[in-house]
Amino acid sequence: MFTLLDAPDAPAHASFVEKKSEFIGDACHIDSLDEALAFVETIRERHPKARHVAYAAVCGGADGRLAERMSDDGEPSGTAGKPILDVLRAGGLTDTCVAVIRYFGGILLGSGGLIRAYSTGASLAVKAATRAAIVTCQRYAVRLEYPQLARFQQLLAAAGGSEEDAAYTDRVTLVAVVPQDACARFLERVTETFNAAVVPDPLDKVNVPRPA
């Protein structure tokens, strides 16, 4: 699967005109459907005179399940949100939101014309975005003594993993993020290196974008 790296406050942007109606596509990375809704609201605020702000968003997939949301925003049912969603699906995209704004030009496009226009707006925005591959990773909570830290970080790096949420008190507590296909070997190396004194505790699976 893939995602976009463009942030909600600096989305990828593209536009075109169809029979005097201007269609503007904005595409960005999101981490939740709530974040997608917040992004769409900022787009509405930027375009207060736009007739429609249709959108679609896809999120998740690390656990094998995708959540989707879309809105026609007053266009005939199935002519705006669904074409945008179809672009996301066809591109294998997740953790992504695309909004397409329409400034009505006075000429009706008909259902087929609307579907083509919203699909084109979404496709142009996605094409303008920075695309990245999605790597499904397992997150582990890990507790370490200070002398163990450097060696553990070496093992984590060798597995293609990363570290987050580190806290340094009398011991080191951190979250290790490891690509799913490297987990078995990583756990084996940790067990061998520390004689089972360090035991990563599984938390959850997450999507991690890796630039292509």
mmCIF file of N, CA and C in Angstrom, residues 77-127:
data_model
loop_
_atom_site.group_PDB
_atom_site.id
_atom_site.type_symbol
_atom_site.label_atom_id
_atom_site.label_comp_id
_atom_site.label_asym_id
_atom_site.label_seq_id
_atom_site.Cartn_x
_atom_site.Cartn_y
_atom_site.Cartn_z
ATOM 1 N N SER A 77 -26.083 12.259 -5.593
ATOM 2 C CA SER A 77 -25.487 11.103 -4.921
ATOM 3 C C SER A 77 -24.623 10.272 -5.870
ATOM 4 N N GLY A 78 -23.397 9.989 -5.411
ATOM 5 C CA GLY A 78 -22.490 9.136 -6.184
ATOM 6 C C GLY A 78 -21.676 9.836 -7.243
ATOM 7 N N THR A 79 -21.841 11.166 -7.384
ATOM 8 C CA THR A 79 -21.131 11.865 -8.463
ATOM 9 C C THR A 79 -19.868 12.595 -8.009
ATOM 10 N N ALA A 80 -19.596 12.644 -6.706
ATOM 11 C CA ALA A 80 -18.451 13.424 -6.218
ATOM 12 C C ALA A 80 -17.572 12.627 -5.258
ATOM 13 N N GLY A 81 -18.121 12.274 -4.075
ATOM 14 C CA GLY A 81 -17.329 11.542 -3.103
ATOM 15 C C GLY A 81 -16.865 10.189 -3.613
ATOM 16 N N LYS A 82 -17.755 9.463 -4.269
ATOM 17 C CA LYS A 82 -17.406 8.116 -4.758
ATOM 18 C C LYS A 82 -16.299 8.152 -5.820
ATOM 19 N N PRO A 83 -16.353 9.041 -6.811
ATOM 20 C CA PRO A 83 -15.236 9.107 -7.763
ATOM 21 C C PRO A 83 -13.902 9.440 -7.100
ATOM 22 N N ILE A 84 -13.940 10.305 -6.077
ATOM 23 C CA ILE A 84 -12.695 10.619 -5.359
ATOM 24 C C ILE A 84 -12.192 9.381 -4.621
ATOM 25 N N LEU A 85 -13.117 8.671 -3.944
ATOM 26 C CA LEU A 85 -12.738 7.451 -3.235
ATOM 27 C C LEU A 85 -12.179 6.406 -4.188
ATOM 28 N N ASP A 86 -12.765 6.301 -5.375
ATOM 29 C CA ASP A 86 -12.280 5.332 -6.360
ATOM 30 C C ASP A 86 -10.838 5.617 -6.773
ATOM 31 N N VAL A 87 -10.463 6.908 -6.823
ATOM 32 C CA VAL A 87 -9.077 7.265 -7.140
ATOM 33 C C VAL A 87 -8.141 6.774 -6.037
ATOM 34 N N LEU A 88 -8.550 6.935 -4.775
ATOM 35 C CA LEU A 88 -7.726 6.463 -3.659
ATOM 36 C C LEU A 88 -7.587 4.944 -3.690
ATOM 37 N N ARG A 89 -8.706 4.270 -3.934
ATOM 38 C CA ARG A 89 -8.667 2.804 -3.991
ATOM 39 C C ARG A 89 -7.782 2.310 -5.125
ATOM 40 N N ALA A 90 -7.948 2.920 -6.297
ATOM 41 C CA ALA A 90 -7.175 2.491 -7.464
ATOM 42 C C ALA A 90 -5.680 2.701 -7.252
ATOM 43 N N GLY A 91 -5.318 3.723 -6.480
ATOM 44 C CA GLY A 91 -3.911 3.997 -6.215
ATOM 45 C C GLY A 91 -3.343 3.216 -5.053
ATOM 46 N N GLY A 92 -4.179 2.376 -4.408
ATOM 47 C CA GLY A 92 -3.718 1.614 -3.252
ATOM 48 C C GLY A 92 -3.313 2.513 -2.101
ATOM 49 N N LEU A 93 -4.018 3.636 -1.939
ATOM 50 C CA LEU A 93 -3.644 4.630 -0.935
ATOM 51 C C LEU A 93 -4.386 4.440 0.377
ATOM 52 N N THR A 94 -3.694 4.667 1.479
ATOM 53 C CA THR A 94 -4.308 4.716 2.791
ATOM 54 C C THR A 94 -3.732 5.910 3.558
ATOM 55 N N ASP A 95 -4.340 6.215 4.706
ATOM 56 C CA ASP A 95 -3.910 7.374 5.506
ATOM 57 C C ASP A 95 -3.839 8.617 4.610
ATOM 58 N N THR A 96 -4.860 8.774 3.784
ATOM 59 C CA THR A 96 -4.891 9.829 2.773
ATOM 60 C C THR A 96 -6.276 10.456 2.694
ATOM 61 N N CYS A 97 -6.319 11.771 2.519
ATOM 62 C CA CYS A 97 -7.576 12.480 2.284
ATOM 63 C C CYS A 97 -7.417 13.366 1.054
ATOM 64 N N VAL A 98 -8.436 13.357 0.197
ATOM 65 C CA VAL A 98 -8.475 14.243 -0.969
ATOM 66 C C VAL A 98 -9.791 15.009 -0.948
ATOM 67 N N ALA A 99 -9.702 16.321 -1.017
ATOM 68 C CA ALA A 99 -10.879 17.178 -1.135
ATOM 69 C C ALA A 99 -10.859 17.825 -2.514
ATOM 70 N N VAL A 100 -12.024 17.889 -3.148
ATOM 71 C CA VAL A 100 -12.141 18.560 -4.450
ATOM 72 C C VAL A 100 -13.185 19.666 -4.317
ATOM 73 N N ILE A 101 -12.747 20.885 -4.530
ATOM 74 C CA ILE A 101 -13.598 22.068 -4.407
ATOM 75 C C ILE A 101 -14.155 22.408 -5.785
ATOM 76 N N ARG A 102 -15.437 22.792 -5.838
ATOM 77 C CA ARG A 102 -16.025 23.217 -7.103
ATOM 78 C C ARG A 102 -16.588 24.628 -6.990
ATOM 79 N N TYR A 103 -16.107 25.472 -7.874
ATOM 80 C CA TYR A 103 -16.716 26.787 -8.067
ATOM 81 C C TYR A 103 -17.621 26.675 -9.287
ATOM 82 N N PHE A 104 -18.914 26.721 -9.082
ATOM 83 C CA PHE A 104 -19.890 26.488 -10.139
ATOM 84 C C PHE A 104 -19.841 27.604 -11.189
ATOM 85 N N GLY A 105 -19.765 27.198 -12.464
ATOM 86 C CA GLY A 105 -19.645 28.179 -13.540
ATOM 87 C C GLY A 105 -20.928 28.461 -14.288
ATOM 88 N N GLY A 106 -22.031 27.878 -13.819
ATOM 89 C CA GLY A 106 -23.316 28.178 -14.440
ATOM 90 C C GLY A 106 -23.773 27.172 -15.472
ATOM 91 N N ILE A 107 -22.934 26.220 -15.833
ATOM 92 C CA ILE A 107 -23.310 25.205 -16.822
ATOM 93 C C ILE A 107 -23.378 23.845 -16.127
ATOM 94 N N LEU A 108 -24.520 23.172 -16.218
ATOM 95 C CA LEU A 108 -24.681 21.844 -15.617
ATOM 96 C C LEU A 108 -23.849 20.819 -16.384
ATOM 97 N N LEU A 109 -23.211 19.930 -15.658
ATOM 98 C CA LEU A 109 -22.332 18.939 -16.284
ATOM 99 C C LEU A 109 -23.000 17.583 -16.461
ATOM 100 N N GLY A 110 -24.117 17.351 -15.747
ATOM 101 C CA GLY A 110 -24.727 16.025 -15.795
ATOM 102 C C GLY A 110 -23.952 15.048 -14.928
ATOM 103 N N SER A 111 -24.585 13.920 -14.639
ATOM 104 C CA SER A 111 -23.947 12.951 -13.726
ATOM 105 C C SER A 111 -22.609 12.459 -14.254
ATOM 106 N N GLY A 112 -22.563 12.085 -15.532
ATOM 107 C CA GLY A 112 -21.308 11.583 -16.100
ATOM 108 C C GLY A 112 -20.217 12.629 -16.086
ATOM 109 N N GLY A 113 -20.576 13.873 -16.384
ATOM 110 C CA GLY A 113 -19.590 14.944 -16.383
ATOM 111 C C GLY A 113 -19.059 15.229 -14.999
ATOM 112 N N LEU A 114 -19.954 15.176 -13.999
ATOM 113 C CA LEU A 114 -19.513 15.395 -12.620
ATOM 114 C C LEU A 114 -18.566 14.298 -12.164
ATOM 115 N N ILE A 115 -18.909 13.064 -12.453
ATOM 116 C CA ILE A 115 -18.050 11.938 -12.061
ATOM 117 C C ILE A 115 -16.663 12.093 -12.663
ATOM 118 N N ARG A 116 -16.603 12.421 -13.951
ATOM 119 C CA ARG A 116 -15.305 12.597 -14.606
ATOM 120 C C ARG A 116 -14.532 13.776 -13.999
ATOM 121 N N ALA A 117 -15.259 14.864 -13.715
ATOM 122 C CA ALA A 117 -14.591 16.060 -13.194
ATOM 123 C C ALA A 117 -14.019 15.825 -11.799
ATOM 124 N N TYR A 118 -14.803 15.214 -10.919
ATOM 125 C CA TYR A 118 -14.296 14.980 -9.558
ATOM 126 C C TYR A 118 -13.182 13.934 -9.550
ATOM 127 N N SER A 119 -13.298 12.948 -10.429
ATOM 128 C CA SER A 119 -12.229 11.961 -10.546
ATOM 129 C C SER A 119 -10.946 12.614 -11.049
ATOM 130 N N THR A 120 -11.085 13.500 -12.031
ATOM 131 C CA THR A 120 -9.912 14.199 -12.570
ATOM 132 C C THR A 120 -9.284 15.101 -11.515
ATOM 133 N N GLY A 121 -10.129 15.839 -10.771
ATOM 134 C CA GLY A 121 -9.604 16.706 -9.723
ATOM 135 C C GLY A 121 -8.813 15.933 -8.684
ATOM 136 N N ALA A 122 -9.350 14.768 -8.272
ATOM 137 C CA ALA A 122 -8.656 13.937 -7.288
ATOM 138 C C ALA A 122 -7.364 13.375 -7.867
ATOM 139 N N SER A 123 -7.423 12.896 -9.115
ATOM 140 C CA SER A 123 -6.240 12.297 -9.744
ATOM 141 C C SER A 123 -5.112 13.308 -9.890
ATOM 142 N N LEU A 124 -5.462 14.539 -10.284
ATOM 143 C CA LEU A 124 -4.436 15.576 -10.449
ATOM 144 C C LEU A 124 -3.786 15.925 -9.112
ATOM 145 N N ALA A 125 -4.599 15.991 -8.046
ATOM 146 C CA ALA A 125 -4.055 16.308 -6.718
ATOM 147 C C ALA A 125 -3.110 15.206 -6.239
ATOM 148 N N VAL A 126 -3.525 13.948 -6.425
ATOM 149 C CA VAL A 126 -2.683 12.818 -6.009
ATOM 150 C C VAL A 126 -1.387 12.797 -6.823
ATOM 151 N N LYS A 127 -1.502 13.092 -8.116
ATOM 152 C CA LYS A 127 -0.315 13.110 -8.975
ATOM 153 C C LYS A 127 0.667 14.189 -8.539
#
